[in-house]
């Protein structure tokens, strides 16, 4: 079978690569063409565009890059027609993917969506496009099944969260070797996860690093994003207690004592590693003002959303400052408070549905396409 996959972000690249591996187990003759990143390219060489050339953050940046986005849409449609896939698999990235899905459905392609757009947070009216243009939807958060089926009468498959597999299947890290390889001291590590895009790293990292001098007994280690070179981070490393590790976020989390994390998938990853964290977010003033009027959620972190309570502290916009960050970091370093985090994290992992998300999704996709193929013959 021919599979065309579109992932537009680093997390999509991770989950796309594991889905491709799982599809190859089901379909030894699988042929891929995809938008993604380095991880997907390790599975197959047919990369069309890298996600680092697609990521536009915030309302203003999207508006400023409308011409580029339009060109990418046209290019993608032509590329799909040339490849003529048996199925198109969309991974999150809704602004782009739902536009392609509308066109693809009209052209008669089979459309499967893995990792639902977060329409339960904002742009709920996208449900109309999803019901019209998507043949199969595979969701990874436990509350999404009820959202789709009870509220919107649209059948979806809950397959569990692929991060469980991605983290469980990684190679174990020797802490002594890791510290030696990256010239880290014996001090407990506070990991800094400032995001993956330059504009968000610039906003987040400066505030995160402003607390370093207040915690001399710890070493702060920046988790460098795979899409950014070390040269970009050099300007931030002005203190001997600040270190840098590139493209080794999981290894870093596995040996960390605490973490400061930019809101996004990384908050869930940090929780699965059982690392107490403070969730941070700061956008441009205009983007934040627009966003808070559109997003209708009590929390911004996936950890709190899934548990439906404040498991991790969220410092958002003006609350994300040096004073508050020092206060909350002291909390998660306290032994008594840390015990509460660990207990909540174990409950969180149960709610995520256990291992096997990629395999379950691959099985369902292959079964659907095989049935369609047999029926057509």
Short mmCIF file of C-alpha atoms in Angstrom, two decimals:
data_model
loop_
_atom_site.label_atom_id
_atom_site.label_comp_id
_atom_site.label_asym_id
_atom_site.label_seq_id
_atom_site.Cartn_x
_atom_site.Cartn_y
_atom_site.Cartn_z
CA UNK A 1 0.00 0.00 0.00
CA UNK A 2 1.06 3.61 -0.57
CA UNK A 3 0.89 5.90 2.47
CA UNK A 4 1.14 9.70 2.27
CA UNK A 5 1.76 11.18 5.74
CA UNK A 6 1.75 14.85 6.75
CA UNK A 7 3.35 15.86 10.07
CA UNK A 8 4.28 19.51 10.54
CA UNK A 9 5.98 19.56 13.95
CA UNK A 10 8.65 17.79 15.99
CA UNK A 11 6.09 15.77 17.97
CA UNK A 12 4.40 14.72 14.73
CA UNK A 13 7.77 13.55 13.41
CA UNK A 14 8.21 11.35 16.50
CA UNK A 15 4.75 9.82 16.35
CA UNK A 16 4.85 9.57 12.56
CA UNK A 17 8.11 7.61 12.68
CA UNK A 18 6.67 5.11 15.17
CA UNK A 19 3.48 4.77 13.14
CA UNK A 20 5.55 4.08 10.00
CA UNK A 21 7.51 1.36 11.82
CA UNK A 22 4.25 -0.20 12.99
CA UNK A 23 2.76 -0.05 9.48
CA UNK A 24 5.80 -1.84 8.07
CA UNK A 25 5.12 -4.73 10.47
CA UNK A 26 1.57 -4.99 9.12
CA UNK A 27 2.39 -4.22 5.49
CA UNK A 28 5.85 -5.35 4.38
CA UNK A 29 5.26 -3.72 0.99
CA UNK A 30 4.38 -0.34 2.47
CA UNK A 31 5.61 2.65 0.49
CA UNK A 32 5.79 6.07 2.14
CA UNK A 33 5.96 9.67 1.08
CA UNK A 34 5.78 12.21 3.85
CA UNK A 35 6.17 15.65 5.36
CA UNK A 36 8.01 15.31 8.66
CA UNK A 37 11.52 15.27 10.04
CA UNK A 38 14.68 13.36 10.80
CA UNK A 39 12.99 10.53 12.73
CA UNK A 40 10.59 9.73 9.91
CA UNK A 41 13.46 9.96 7.43
CA UNK A 42 15.29 7.22 9.35
CA UNK A 43 12.37 4.90 8.52
CA UNK A 44 12.06 5.93 4.86
CA UNK A 45 14.01 8.27 2.60
CA UNK A 46 10.98 9.81 0.88
CA UNK A 47 10.85 13.10 2.81
CA UNK A 48 9.02 15.84 0.90
CA UNK A 49 9.45 18.79 3.29
CA UNK A 50 11.00 19.11 6.74
CA UNK A 51 8.80 20.41 9.55
CA UNK A 52 11.35 23.10 10.46
CA UNK A 53 10.44 24.83 7.19
CA UNK A 54 6.73 24.74 8.03
CA UNK A 55 6.41 25.88 11.64
CA UNK A 56 4.85 29.31 12.10
CA UNK A 57 3.99 30.28 15.67
CA UNK A 58 1.27 32.74 16.65
CA UNK A 59 -1.37 34.69 14.75
CA UNK A 60 0.95 37.41 13.47
CA UNK A 61 3.56 35.05 12.10
CA UNK A 62 0.93 33.02 10.25
CA UNK A 63 -0.43 36.20 8.64
CA UNK A 64 3.08 37.29 7.64
CA UNK A 65 3.74 33.94 5.97
CA UNK A 66 0.44 33.41 4.14
CA UNK A 67 2.16 33.42 0.74
CA UNK A 68 4.57 30.64 1.79
CA UNK A 69 1.74 28.61 3.32
CA UNK A 70 -0.30 28.95 0.11
CA UNK A 71 2.65 27.72 -1.97
CA UNK A 72 3.11 24.75 0.35
CA UNK A 73 -0.57 23.82 0.01
CA UNK A 74 -0.40 23.86 -3.79
CA UNK A 75 2.84 21.91 -3.81
CA UNK A 76 1.40 19.31 -1.44
CA UNK A 77 -1.69 18.75 -3.59
CA UNK A 78 0.41 18.23 -6.72
CA UNK A 79 2.73 15.89 -4.85
CA UNK A 80 -0.17 13.78 -3.57
CA UNK A 81 -1.60 13.44 -7.07
CA UNK A 82 1.78 12.33 -8.42
CA UNK A 83 2.20 9.75 -5.64
CA UNK A 84 -1.45 8.60 -5.78
CA UNK A 85 -1.61 7.11 -2.25
CA UNK A 86 -4.06 4.48 -1.00
CA UNK A 87 -4.53 6.63 2.09
CA UNK A 88 -3.46 10.04 3.38
CA UNK A 89 -2.60 10.10 7.09
CA UNK A 90 -2.75 13.49 8.78
CA UNK A 91 -0.88 13.95 12.09
CA UNK A 92 -2.15 16.93 14.12
CA UNK A 93 -1.01 20.22 12.39
CA UNK A 94 -4.65 21.18 11.68
CA UNK A 95 -4.29 24.57 9.98
CA UNK A 96 -2.55 22.92 7.06
CA UNK A 97 -3.91 19.38 7.25
CA UNK A 98 -7.59 20.23 7.30
CA UNK A 99 -7.17 22.30 4.14
CA UNK A 100 -5.50 19.39 2.40
CA UNK A 101 -8.15 17.01 3.76
CA UNK A 102 -10.96 19.05 2.20
CA UNK A 103 -9.28 18.91 -1.19
CA UNK A 104 -8.31 15.24 -0.80
CA UNK A 105 -11.83 14.13 0.10
CA UNK A 106 -13.21 15.88 -2.98
CA UNK A 107 -10.59 14.07 -5.07
CA UNK A 108 -11.65 10.70 -3.66
CA UNK A 109 -8.62 9.93 -1.48
CA UNK A 110 -9.05 8.07 1.80
CA UNK A 111 -8.39 10.41 4.70
CA UNK A 112 -7.28 9.18 8.12
CA UNK A 113 -6.36 11.50 10.99
CA UNK A 114 -3.96 10.37 13.73
CA UNK A 115 -3.77 12.68 16.76
CA UNK A 116 -6.80 14.92 16.67
CA UNK A 117 -6.63 18.69 16.34
CA UNK A 118 -7.39 20.18 19.75
CA UNK A 119 -10.83 21.41 18.76
CA UNK A 120 -11.99 20.82 22.34
CA UNK A 121 -9.77 23.80 23.24
CA UNK A 122 -10.61 26.21 20.45
CA UNK A 123 -12.04 26.35 16.93
CA UNK A 124 -14.66 23.76 17.84
CA UNK A 125 -16.44 24.61 14.60
CA UNK A 126 -13.72 22.59 12.86
CA UNK A 127 -15.84 19.57 13.79
CA UNK A 128 -17.91 20.29 10.67
CA UNK A 129 -14.87 19.98 8.41
CA UNK A 130 -13.70 16.87 10.25
CA UNK A 131 -17.07 15.13 9.91
CA UNK A 132 -17.18 16.08 6.23
CA UNK A 133 -13.59 15.38 5.19
CA UNK A 134 -12.13 12.71 7.52
CA UNK A 135 -12.92 9.02 7.04
CA UNK A 136 -11.24 7.76 10.23
CA UNK A 137 -10.07 9.60 13.35
CA UNK A 138 -7.66 8.13 15.93
CA UNK A 139 -7.50 10.05 19.22
CA UNK A 140 -4.83 9.81 21.91
CA UNK A 141 -6.36 11.62 24.90
CA UNK A 142 -8.98 9.80 26.99
CA UNK A 143 -11.49 12.67 27.12
CA UNK A 144 -11.44 13.13 23.33
CA UNK A 145 -13.57 10.03 22.65
CA UNK A 146 -16.44 11.39 24.73
CA UNK A 147 -16.00 14.84 23.21
CA UNK A 148 -16.37 13.51 19.66
CA UNK A 149 -18.93 10.77 20.19
CA UNK A 150 -21.22 12.17 22.89
CA UNK A 151 -21.12 15.82 21.97
CA UNK A 152 -20.69 15.65 18.21
CA UNK A 153 -21.89 12.14 17.28
CA UNK A 154 -18.74 11.34 15.32
CA UNK A 155 -17.14 7.94 15.87
CA UNK A 156 -13.45 7.91 16.75
CA UNK A 157 -10.96 5.30 17.97
CA UNK A 158 -9.11 5.91 21.25
CA UNK A 159 -5.72 4.25 20.72
CA UNK A 160 -3.84 5.50 23.80
CA UNK A 161 -0.98 7.99 23.85
CA UNK A 162 2.07 7.21 21.66
CA UNK A 163 4.40 8.97 24.10
CA UNK A 164 4.07 5.98 26.43
CA UNK A 165 5.68 3.79 23.77
CA UNK A 166 8.23 6.35 22.65
CA UNK A 167 9.53 6.78 26.17
CA UNK A 168 9.32 3.13 27.25
CA UNK A 169 11.10 1.87 24.12
CA UNK A 170 14.05 4.24 24.27
CA UNK A 171 17.52 3.00 25.22
CA UNK A 172 18.27 3.29 28.93
CA UNK A 173 20.77 6.00 29.86
CA UNK A 174 23.81 5.47 32.03
CA UNK A 175 23.72 8.61 34.19
CA UNK A 176 27.43 8.64 34.94
CA UNK A 177 28.27 8.29 31.26
CA UNK A 178 25.72 10.94 30.27
CA UNK A 179 27.14 13.45 32.72
CA UNK A 180 30.69 12.71 31.58
CA UNK A 181 29.86 13.00 27.87
CA UNK A 182 28.21 16.39 28.36
CA UNK A 183 30.66 17.71 30.95
CA UNK A 184 28.01 17.94 33.66
CA UNK A 185 28.84 18.09 37.36
CA UNK A 186 27.46 15.86 40.09
CA UNK A 187 24.90 18.50 41.13
CA UNK A 188 21.20 17.60 40.69
CA UNK A 189 19.94 18.68 37.27
CA UNK A 190 17.13 21.13 36.60
CA UNK A 191 16.19 20.67 32.94
CA UNK A 192 15.08 23.68 30.91
CA UNK A 193 12.75 22.92 28.00
CA UNK A 194 12.13 26.29 26.30
CA UNK A 195 10.42 24.96 23.16
CA UNK A 196 11.58 24.31 19.62
CA UNK A 197 10.95 27.53 17.68
CA UNK A 198 13.31 30.48 17.83
CA UNK A 199 10.70 33.03 18.79
CA UNK A 200 9.38 30.99 21.72
CA UNK A 201 12.88 30.05 22.90
CA UNK A 202 13.81 33.73 22.96
CA UNK A 203 10.76 34.53 25.10
CA UNK A 204 11.02 31.56 27.46
CA UNK A 205 14.70 30.94 28.06
CA UNK A 206 15.66 34.39 29.33
CA UNK A 207 13.14 34.18 32.18
CA UNK A 208 13.98 30.55 32.94
CA UNK A 209 17.66 31.40 33.28
CA UNK A 210 16.95 34.41 35.51
CA UNK A 211 16.59 32.09 38.52
CA UNK A 212 19.92 30.29 38.10
CA UNK A 213 21.86 32.34 40.67
CA UNK A 214 19.21 31.61 43.30
CA UNK A 215 19.84 27.86 43.13
CA UNK A 216 23.63 27.34 43.34
CA UNK A 217 23.25 23.76 44.57
CA UNK A 218 21.75 22.72 41.25
CA UNK A 219 22.93 22.82 37.65
CA UNK A 220 20.62 24.06 34.91
CA UNK A 221 20.77 22.24 31.59
CA UNK A 222 19.13 23.60 28.43
CA UNK A 223 17.48 20.97 26.24
CA UNK A 224 18.43 22.05 22.72
CA UNK A 225 15.79 21.45 20.06
CA UNK A 226 16.81 19.32 17.04
CA UNK A 227 15.68 22.13 14.73
CA UNK A 228 18.10 24.68 16.24
CA UNK A 229 21.90 24.86 16.13
CA UNK A 230 24.09 25.44 19.18
CA UNK A 231 25.09 28.84 17.77
CA UNK A 232 21.56 30.07 18.46
CA UNK A 233 21.78 29.10 22.15
CA UNK A 234 25.28 30.45 22.83
CA UNK A 235 24.05 33.92 23.73
CA UNK A 236 22.05 32.47 26.64
CA UNK A 237 24.92 30.57 28.28
CA UNK A 238 26.50 33.26 30.45
CA UNK A 239 26.87 31.35 33.70
CA UNK A 240 29.11 28.43 34.70
CA UNK A 241 26.04 26.78 36.24
CA UNK A 242 24.31 26.61 32.84
CA UNK A 243 24.98 23.72 30.45
CA UNK A 244 23.59 22.70 27.08
CA UNK A 245 22.60 19.32 25.63
CA UNK A 246 21.42 19.15 22.02
CA UNK A 247 18.70 16.81 20.77
CA UNK A 248 18.83 14.58 23.85
CA UNK A 249 15.71 15.72 25.71
CA UNK A 250 14.59 12.23 26.77
CA UNK A 251 18.07 11.33 28.00
CA UNK A 252 18.25 14.60 29.89
CA UNK A 253 14.83 14.13 31.52
CA UNK A 254 15.76 10.61 32.58
CA UNK A 255 18.56 11.98 34.78
CA UNK A 256 16.90 15.23 35.91
CA UNK A 257 15.62 16.18 39.35
CA UNK A 258 13.16 18.88 38.24
CA UNK A 259 12.22 20.81 35.09
CA UNK A 260 10.95 24.14 33.80
CA UNK A 261 8.88 23.37 30.72
CA UNK A 262 7.26 25.43 27.99
CA UNK A 263 3.61 24.48 27.57
CA UNK A 264 3.03 21.83 24.92
CA UNK A 265 3.72 18.13 24.43
CA UNK A 266 6.87 18.48 26.54
CA UNK A 267 4.77 18.87 29.70
CA UNK A 268 3.32 15.41 29.15
CA UNK A 269 6.71 13.93 28.29
CA UNK A 270 8.16 15.35 31.50
CA UNK A 271 5.27 13.87 33.50
CA UNK A 272 5.76 10.40 32.00
CA UNK A 273 9.40 10.60 33.10
CA UNK A 274 8.01 11.37 36.60
CA UNK A 275 9.88 14.69 36.83
CA UNK A 276 8.28 17.46 38.95
CA UNK A 277 7.86 20.52 36.75
CA UNK A 278 6.71 24.10 36.44
CA UNK A 279 4.81 24.77 33.21
CA UNK A 280 5.64 28.09 31.56
CA UNK A 281 4.15 30.06 28.70
CA UNK A 282 4.55 33.55 27.28
CA UNK A 283 3.49 34.70 23.82
CA UNK A 284 3.32 38.09 22.15
CA UNK A 285 0.85 40.48 23.75
CA UNK A 286 -1.49 40.42 20.73
CA UNK A 287 -1.40 36.63 20.31
CA UNK A 288 -2.12 36.16 24.00
CA UNK A 289 -5.02 38.61 23.99
CA UNK A 290 -6.59 36.89 21.00
CA UNK A 291 -5.86 33.42 22.37
CA UNK A 292 -7.37 33.91 25.81
CA UNK A 293 -10.61 35.05 24.18
CA UNK A 294 -10.76 31.98 21.95
CA UNK A 295 -9.41 29.19 24.14
CA UNK A 296 -12.00 27.96 26.62
CA UNK A 297 -10.02 25.74 28.97
CA UNK A 298 -9.24 25.84 32.68
CA UNK A 299 -5.63 24.78 32.02
CA UNK A 300 -3.03 25.00 29.26
CA UNK A 301 -0.92 21.94 30.12
CA UNK A 302 -1.94 18.49 28.92
CA UNK A 303 -1.12 17.08 32.35
CA UNK A 304 -3.75 19.20 34.08
CA UNK A 305 -6.27 18.83 31.26
CA UNK A 306 -6.14 15.04 31.34
CA UNK A 307 -6.33 14.87 35.13
CA UNK A 308 -8.92 17.69 35.26
CA UNK A 309 -7.14 19.30 38.20
CA UNK A 310 -3.99 21.30 38.88
CA UNK A 311 -1.29 18.67 39.09
CA UNK A 312 1.47 21.00 37.83
CA UNK A 313 1.73 24.74 38.37
CA UNK A 314 1.15 26.89 35.29
CA UNK A 315 2.81 30.31 34.97
CA UNK A 316 1.21 32.08 32.04
CA UNK A 317 2.09 35.41 30.38
CA UNK A 318 2.61 38.09 33.10
CA UNK A 319 2.68 35.44 35.84
CA UNK A 320 5.72 33.95 34.15
CA UNK A 321 8.38 36.07 35.84
CA UNK A 322 11.48 35.58 37.96
CA UNK A 323 9.74 36.01 41.31
CA UNK A 324 7.01 33.45 40.63
CA UNK A 325 9.39 31.03 38.96
CA UNK A 326 11.73 31.03 41.99
CA UNK A 327 8.78 30.42 44.29
CA UNK A 328 7.38 27.51 42.29
CA UNK A 329 10.78 25.95 41.70
CA UNK A 330 11.34 25.89 45.45
CA UNK A 331 8.03 24.06 45.80
CA UNK A 332 8.91 21.25 43.39
CA UNK A 333 12.32 20.84 45.02
CA UNK A 334 10.69 20.24 48.41
CA UNK A 335 10.70 16.48 49.28
CA UNK A 336 7.14 16.48 50.67
CA UNK A 337 5.69 18.20 47.61
CA UNK A 338 7.55 15.89 45.23
CA UNK A 339 5.73 12.85 46.63
CA UNK A 340 2.41 14.36 45.52
CA UNK A 341 3.76 14.80 41.99
CA UNK A 342 4.82 11.18 41.70
CA UNK A 343 1.43 9.88 42.87
CA UNK A 344 -0.44 12.09 40.40
CA UNK A 345 1.90 11.13 37.56
CA UNK A 346 1.20 7.43 38.07
CA UNK A 347 -2.54 8.11 37.88
CA UNK A 348 -1.97 10.14 34.74
CA UNK A 349 -0.17 7.28 33.01
CA UNK A 350 -3.07 4.92 33.78
CA UNK A 351 -5.50 7.37 32.18
CA UNK A 352 -3.39 7.52 29.01
CA UNK A 353 -4.22 3.92 28.17
CA UNK A 354 -0.92 2.06 28.42
CA UNK A 355 1.39 0.94 25.66
CA UNK A 356 0.68 0.13 22.01
CA UNK A 357 -0.79 3.29 20.44
CA UNK A 358 1.28 3.09 17.24
CA UNK A 359 0.54 -0.62 16.77
CA UNK A 360 -3.19 -0.17 17.41
CA UNK A 361 -3.39 2.70 14.94
CA UNK A 362 -1.38 0.90 12.26
CA UNK A 363 -3.59 -2.17 12.62
CA UNK A 364 -6.77 -0.11 12.24
CA UNK A 365 -5.43 1.84 9.24
CA UNK A 366 -4.19 -1.25 7.44
CA UNK A 367 -7.42 -3.14 8.14
CA UNK A 368 -9.52 -0.26 6.77
CA UNK A 369 -7.44 0.16 3.62
CA UNK A 370 -7.18 -3.58 3.01
CA UNK A 371 -10.96 -3.90 3.35
CA UNK A 372 -11.46 -1.03 0.92
CA UNK A 373 -8.99 -2.56 -1.55
CA UNK A 374 -10.65 -6.00 -1.35
CA UNK A 375 -14.11 -4.47 -1.73
CA UNK A 376 -13.05 -2.54 -4.83
CA UNK A 377 -11.68 -5.71 -6.46
#
